[in-house]
Short mmCIF file of C-alpha atoms in Angstrom, two decimals:
data_model
loop_
_atom_site.label_atom_id
_atom_site.label_comp_id
_atom_site.label_asym_id
_atom_site.label_seq_id
_atom_site.Cartn_x
_atom_site.Cartn_y
_atom_site.Cartn_z
CA MET A 132 93.51 -136.60 34.83
CA LEU A 133 94.29 -133.94 37.39
CA THR A 134 97.84 -135.14 38.03
CA SER A 135 98.63 -135.05 34.29
CA PHE A 136 97.24 -131.55 34.00
CA PHE A 137 99.34 -130.16 36.83
CA SER A 138 102.51 -132.18 35.82
CA ASN A 139 103.51 -129.23 33.67
CA SER A 140 104.11 -125.62 34.51
CA ARG A 141 102.14 -123.56 32.05
CA PRO A 142 100.24 -120.21 32.36
CA ILE A 143 96.88 -122.01 32.27
CA ASN A 144 97.86 -123.89 35.45
CA PHE A 145 98.54 -120.68 37.27
CA ILE A 146 95.32 -119.10 36.05
CA ILE A 147 93.32 -122.11 37.28
CA VAL A 148 94.98 -122.01 40.68
CA ALA A 149 94.30 -118.23 40.89
CA VAL A 150 90.65 -118.83 40.08
CA TYR A 151 90.49 -121.60 42.65
CA ILE A 152 91.82 -119.31 45.39
CA LEU A 153 89.50 -116.46 44.18
CA ILE A 154 86.43 -118.63 44.67
CA PHE A 155 87.24 -119.67 48.17
CA TYR A 156 88.53 -116.11 49.10
CA LEU A 157 85.18 -114.74 48.04
CA PHE A 158 83.25 -117.28 50.06
CA ALA A 159 85.43 -116.63 53.13
CA ASN A 160 85.07 -112.82 52.91
CA LEU A 161 81.58 -112.64 51.53
CA SER A 162 80.03 -110.58 54.45
CA ILE A 163 82.98 -108.06 54.31
CA LEU A 164 82.74 -107.57 50.57
CA PHE A 165 79.02 -106.86 50.62
CA THR A 166 78.74 -104.81 53.81
CA SER A 167 81.83 -102.81 54.11
CA PRO A 168 82.79 -99.37 52.64
CA LEU A 169 84.64 -99.15 49.40
CA TRP A 170 88.13 -98.70 50.81
CA VAL A 171 87.75 -101.91 52.84
CA ILE A 172 86.69 -103.76 49.71
CA ILE A 173 89.71 -102.42 47.86
CA GLN A 174 91.90 -103.59 50.78
CA GLU A 175 90.46 -107.08 50.64
CA LEU A 176 90.91 -107.33 46.86
CA GLY A 177 94.56 -106.27 47.57
CA MET A 178 94.92 -109.13 49.91
CA LEU A 179 93.64 -111.46 47.22
CA LEU A 180 96.40 -110.17 44.90
CA VAL A 181 98.90 -110.82 47.61
CA LEU A 182 97.76 -114.45 47.82
CA VAL A 183 98.16 -114.86 44.11
CA LEU A 184 101.54 -113.23 44.24
CA SER A 185 102.51 -115.62 46.95
CA VAL A 186 101.65 -118.57 44.69
CA PHE A 187 103.82 -117.09 42.02
CA MET A 188 106.65 -116.44 44.46
CA LEU A 189 106.41 -120.15 45.75
CA ASN A 190 106.56 -121.34 42.09
CA PHE A 191 109.48 -119.04 41.34
CA ILE A 192 111.49 -120.11 44.43
CA SER A 193 110.97 -123.82 43.74
CA GLY A 194 111.95 -123.62 40.14
CA ARG A 195 114.90 -121.24 40.55
CA ASN A 196 116.45 -123.32 43.31
CA GLU A 197 115.51 -126.66 41.91
CA LEU A 198 113.56 -127.67 45.02
CA THR A 199 110.97 -129.38 42.74
CA GLY A 200 110.68 -130.24 39.10
CA ARG A 201 109.03 -127.84 36.69
CA ASN A 202 105.46 -128.62 37.44
CA ALA A 203 102.43 -126.93 38.99
CA TYR A 204 101.94 -129.41 41.82
CA LYS A 205 103.26 -127.03 44.50
CA SER A 206 100.92 -124.23 43.30
CA ILE A 207 97.76 -126.28 43.46
CA LEU A 208 98.90 -127.96 46.77
CA PHE A 209 99.47 -124.62 48.35
CA ALA A 210 96.05 -123.44 47.24
CA GLY A 211 94.38 -126.59 48.43
CA PHE A 212 95.98 -126.35 51.87
CA LEU A 213 95.13 -122.65 52.09
CA CYS A 214 91.48 -123.07 51.23
CA MET A 215 91.03 -125.86 53.85
CA PHE A 216 91.20 -123.06 56.52
CA PRO A 217 88.86 -120.11 55.71
CA ALA A 218 90.34 -118.19 58.71
CA ALA A 219 93.70 -118.05 56.81
CA LEU A 220 91.79 -116.35 53.96
CA GLN A 221 90.37 -113.75 56.37
CA ASN A 222 93.55 -112.86 58.27
CA ASN A 223 95.21 -110.02 56.41
CA ASP A 224 98.22 -109.87 58.80
CA VAL A 225 98.98 -113.53 58.21
CA ILE A 226 98.67 -113.16 54.47
CA LEU A 227 101.04 -110.26 54.31
CA ALA A 228 103.58 -111.90 56.74
CA ASN A 229 103.54 -114.98 54.65
CA LEU A 230 104.55 -113.05 51.54
CA PHE A 231 107.36 -111.34 53.28
CA LEU A 232 108.66 -114.72 54.59
CA LEU A 233 108.71 -116.11 51.00
CA LEU A 234 110.68 -113.08 49.98
CA SER A 235 113.06 -113.90 52.80
CA LEU A 236 113.28 -117.60 51.80
CA ARG A 237 114.09 -116.53 48.21
CA ARG A 238 117.08 -114.50 49.41
CA ILE A 239 118.29 -117.27 51.78
CA LEU A 240 118.29 -119.92 49.10
CA SER A 241 120.05 -117.59 46.68
CA LEU A 242 123.09 -117.61 49.06
CA ARG A 243 124.04 -120.83 47.41
CA SER A 244 125.53 -118.80 44.55
CA GLN A 245 128.06 -117.20 46.87
CA ARG A 246 127.47 -113.77 45.19
CA GLU A 247 126.42 -110.61 46.99
CA THR A 248 126.06 -112.51 50.23
CA VAL A 249 126.03 -109.60 52.54
CA LYS A 250 123.11 -107.93 50.61
CA LYS A 251 121.17 -111.22 50.56
CA ILE A 252 121.58 -111.83 54.22
CA PHE A 253 120.49 -108.31 54.97
CA ASP A 254 117.47 -108.63 52.79
CA ALA A 255 116.48 -112.05 54.18
CA THR A 256 116.70 -110.72 57.72
CA PHE A 257 114.88 -107.51 56.89
CA TRP A 258 111.94 -109.37 55.38
CA VAL A 259 111.61 -111.62 58.36
CA GLY A 260 111.60 -108.48 60.59
CA VAL A 261 108.92 -106.94 58.37
CA ALA A 262 106.86 -110.08 58.67
CA SER A 263 107.12 -109.94 62.40
CA LEU A 264 105.57 -106.50 62.48
CA PHE A 265 102.38 -108.07 61.04
CA TYR A 266 102.62 -111.35 62.94
CA PHE A 267 105.09 -111.36 65.80
CA TRP A 268 105.92 -115.03 66.07
CA SER A 269 107.17 -115.11 62.47
CA ILE A 270 110.31 -113.65 64.01
CA LEU A 271 111.25 -117.27 64.67
CA PHE A 272 112.09 -117.60 61.01
CA LEU A 273 115.39 -115.89 61.92
CA PHE A 274 116.50 -119.44 62.76
CA VAL A 275 116.13 -120.20 59.00
CA VAL A 276 118.27 -117.15 58.20
CA PHE A 277 121.04 -118.16 60.45
CA PHE A 278 120.87 -121.82 59.21
CA GLY A 279 121.22 -120.41 55.62
CA VAL A 280 124.34 -118.41 56.70
CA LEU A 281 125.71 -121.53 58.40
CA VAL A 282 125.45 -123.87 55.49
CA TYR A 283 126.13 -121.44 52.68
CA VAL A 284 128.45 -118.68 53.86
CA GLY A 285 129.27 -119.39 57.45
CA HIS A 286 132.98 -119.40 56.88
CA ARG A 287 133.10 -115.60 57.00
CA PHE A 288 132.58 -113.98 60.42
CA LYS A 289 131.18 -110.73 59.03
CA ASN A 290 128.20 -112.64 57.58
CA TRP A 291 127.05 -113.49 61.12
CA LEU A 292 126.85 -109.86 61.99
CA VAL A 293 124.64 -108.75 59.01
CA PRO A 294 121.35 -110.00 60.44
CA PHE A 295 121.78 -107.87 63.59
CA ILE A 296 122.60 -104.73 61.42
CA ALA A 297 119.46 -105.43 59.30
CA LEU A 298 117.25 -105.65 62.47
CA LEU A 299 118.74 -102.33 63.74
CA ALA A 300 118.00 -100.72 60.34
CA LEU A 301 114.40 -101.92 60.51
CA LEU A 302 114.08 -100.71 64.08
CA SER A 303 115.21 -97.29 63.10
CA ILE A 304 112.74 -97.16 60.19
CA VAL A 305 109.88 -98.32 62.35
CA THR A 306 110.75 -95.92 65.11
CA SER A 307 111.01 -92.97 62.77
CA ALA A 308 107.69 -93.85 61.12
CA SER A 309 105.99 -94.26 64.43
CA LEU A 310 107.28 -90.82 65.66
CA LEU A 311 106.10 -89.14 62.44
CA ILE A 312 102.67 -90.72 62.38
CA THR A 313 101.71 -91.21 66.03
CA ASP A 314 104.26 -88.93 67.79
CA SER A 315 105.23 -91.75 69.99
CA PHE A 316 107.91 -94.58 70.05
CA TYR A 317 107.19 -98.01 68.75
CA THR A 318 107.60 -100.19 71.89
CA LEU A 319 108.11 -103.96 72.62
CA THR A 320 104.52 -104.08 73.80
CA ASP A 321 103.34 -102.84 70.39
CA TRP A 322 105.36 -105.54 68.71
CA MET A 323 105.29 -108.63 70.91
CA GLN A 324 102.36 -111.11 71.32
CA GLU A 325 101.98 -113.65 74.09
CA GLY A 326 101.95 -117.36 73.26
CA TYR A 327 98.51 -119.12 73.65
CA PHE A 328 98.34 -122.86 74.24
CA ASP A 329 94.62 -123.50 74.25
CA PHE A 330 93.86 -125.88 71.33
CA LYS A 331 90.25 -126.48 72.09
CA ASN A 332 89.13 -124.93 68.80
CA TYR A 333 90.77 -127.87 67.06
CA GLN A 334 88.03 -130.14 68.70
CA ASN A 335 85.58 -128.58 66.13
CA PRO A 336 85.20 -130.70 63.03
CA ASP A 337 85.81 -127.80 60.64
CA LEU A 338 89.40 -127.52 62.02
CA LEU A 339 89.90 -131.12 63.18
CA ILE A 340 89.29 -132.73 59.82
CA PRO A 341 91.76 -130.59 57.70
CA ALA A 342 94.32 -130.50 60.52
CA ALA A 343 94.27 -134.31 60.95
CA PHE A 344 94.54 -134.72 57.17
CA LEU A 345 97.52 -132.39 56.95
CA PHE A 346 99.18 -134.14 59.93
CA ALA A 347 98.85 -137.54 58.23
CA LEU A 348 100.03 -136.18 54.93
CA THR A 349 102.97 -134.45 56.59
CA VAL A 350 104.14 -137.53 58.35
CA TRP A 351 103.78 -139.71 55.28
CA ALA A 352 105.45 -137.31 52.78
CA SER A 353 108.24 -136.31 55.11
CA PHE A 354 109.40 -139.92 55.36
CA PHE A 355 109.82 -140.05 51.56
CA TYR A 356 111.30 -136.53 51.60
CA MET A 357 114.03 -137.61 53.99
CA LEU A 358 114.89 -140.42 51.50
CA ILE A 359 115.10 -137.90 48.69
CA ILE A 360 117.43 -135.70 50.73
CA GLN A 361 119.74 -138.61 51.34
CA LYS A 362 119.99 -139.32 47.63
CA ALA A 363 120.51 -135.60 46.68
CA SER A 364 123.84 -134.00 45.87
CA ALA A 365 125.72 -132.22 48.74
CA ASN A 366 124.62 -128.80 47.51
CA ALA A 367 121.04 -129.68 47.02
CA LYS A 368 120.85 -131.37 50.42
CA SER A 369 121.23 -128.05 52.23
CA SER A 370 118.38 -126.40 50.28
CA LEU A 371 116.08 -129.36 50.74
CA PHE A 372 116.74 -129.58 54.43
CA LEU A 373 116.28 -125.88 54.72
CA ILE A 374 112.69 -126.34 53.57
CA LEU A 375 112.24 -129.03 56.24
CA LEU A 376 113.47 -126.54 58.83
CA CYS A 377 110.97 -123.96 57.52
CA ALA A 378 108.19 -126.43 58.06
CA GLY A 379 109.44 -127.10 61.65
CA VAL A 380 109.67 -123.38 62.44
CA ALA A 381 106.17 -122.84 60.98
CA LEU A 382 104.68 -125.45 63.27
CA THR A 383 106.36 -123.94 66.18
CA VAL A 384 104.77 -120.54 65.22
CA ALA A 385 101.47 -122.21 64.99
CA VAL A 386 101.89 -123.68 68.53
CA LEU A 387 102.82 -120.33 69.94
CA ALA A 388 100.24 -118.29 67.96
CA PRO A 389 97.85 -116.21 70.10
CA THR A 390 94.85 -117.22 68.02
CA LYS A 391 94.02 -120.85 67.23
CA ASN A 392 91.61 -120.76 64.27
CA GLY A 393 93.67 -122.33 61.48
CA SER A 394 95.18 -119.12 60.24
CA GLU A 395 98.25 -119.74 62.25
CA LEU A 396 99.14 -122.69 59.91
CA MET A 397 99.55 -120.34 56.98
CA PHE A 398 103.32 -120.37 57.09
CA PHE A 399 103.27 -124.19 57.01
CA PHE A 400 101.56 -124.42 53.69
CA ALA A 401 104.49 -123.38 51.40
CA PRO A 402 107.10 -125.75 52.79
CA LEU A 403 104.56 -128.60 53.02
CA ALA A 404 103.61 -127.96 49.30
CA ILE A 405 107.29 -128.41 48.33
CA VAL A 406 107.66 -131.48 50.41
CA VAL A 407 104.51 -133.12 49.03
CA THR A 408 105.44 -132.06 45.51
CA ASN A 409 108.69 -134.02 45.90
CA TYR A 410 106.67 -137.01 47.00
CA PHE A 411 104.41 -136.72 44.01
CA GLN A 412 107.33 -136.52 41.64
CA ASN A 413 108.78 -139.77 43.05
CA MET A 414 105.57 -141.67 43.48
CA ASP A 415 105.08 -144.78 41.28
CA ASP A 416 101.42 -145.47 42.00
CA LYS A 417 99.66 -143.15 39.59
CA TRP A 418 96.15 -143.97 40.98
CA PHE A 419 97.05 -143.25 44.51
CA LYS A 420 98.71 -139.89 43.50
CA GLU A 421 95.54 -139.11 41.59
CA ILE A 422 93.27 -139.85 44.51
CA LEU A 423 95.46 -137.88 46.92
CA LEU A 424 95.55 -134.79 44.63
CA VAL A 425 91.79 -134.89 44.04
CA THR A 426 91.24 -135.23 47.78
CA ILE A 427 93.35 -132.09 48.51
CA VAL A 428 91.57 -130.10 45.84
CA LEU A 429 88.06 -131.25 46.90
CA LEU A 430 88.40 -131.32 50.67
CA PRO A 431 88.02 -127.44 50.88
CA VAL A 432 84.78 -127.85 48.82
CA LEU A 433 83.47 -130.47 51.21
CA LEU A 434 84.36 -128.45 54.23
CA LEU A 435 82.67 -125.41 52.75
CA LEU A 436 79.42 -127.41 52.13
CA LEU A 437 79.41 -129.08 55.57
CA PHE A 438 80.38 -126.21 57.71
#
């Protein structure tokens, strides 16, 4: 059965997830791959590699920080959520920003070791800043950085200053690059995007169906996730709650996003995959778990055939 196959973390699991993403990525970008010049095709293939790397990074973060057990649930769940929204597979800026946010999350969670804290806070903030260059509203993930500082190393005042130094360093790099390349300063208008609150696109079945499914899954799995947090050790609680905060910030980003086509949910998929994986690990009803996982894997196929 599918749940048994992904209950272990083996190279074959990762390969199958990568092939799964590849198939849907090709369908989502078919017109670009067949009608664009070679350099555009190479760029799109590069984005595919970034997506596969994102899955690997999610698996690494979860395993290294004991957010989930050693299984491939989070990988296939992330892939399933991603492939429900073809626009997410077409938006290169969102794909890149998501990878940088995962790199940031890795550094935030590693603060738990209490080693090289200044460097880790700097790196985490820097990666959030880089992500915001591709997708402005991802700057809100600075809240996650500051929460990480608060719960892990907040007792030292200098740690609270590091994020501001990291942002200044990024600003100087971006300004220098802009002057060299365009002979002009990189301004706030180049960086910032206005919020957009028109959700009429979600009335379309191709967005309404997967969004409604994810909403129901999120509410259901989050209830059990909170129970898991309550039972966890004091040290593990902070990391598990941090993932919940990531999910909340990701939803806020989606609400404020300038384009409402499903790609704005990209940052929500990784934390949701971790939350649902914990639910899977603690679920007693094997048949319901099987049906749920099969639904997540096959729903993108159904949506592709219908729309």
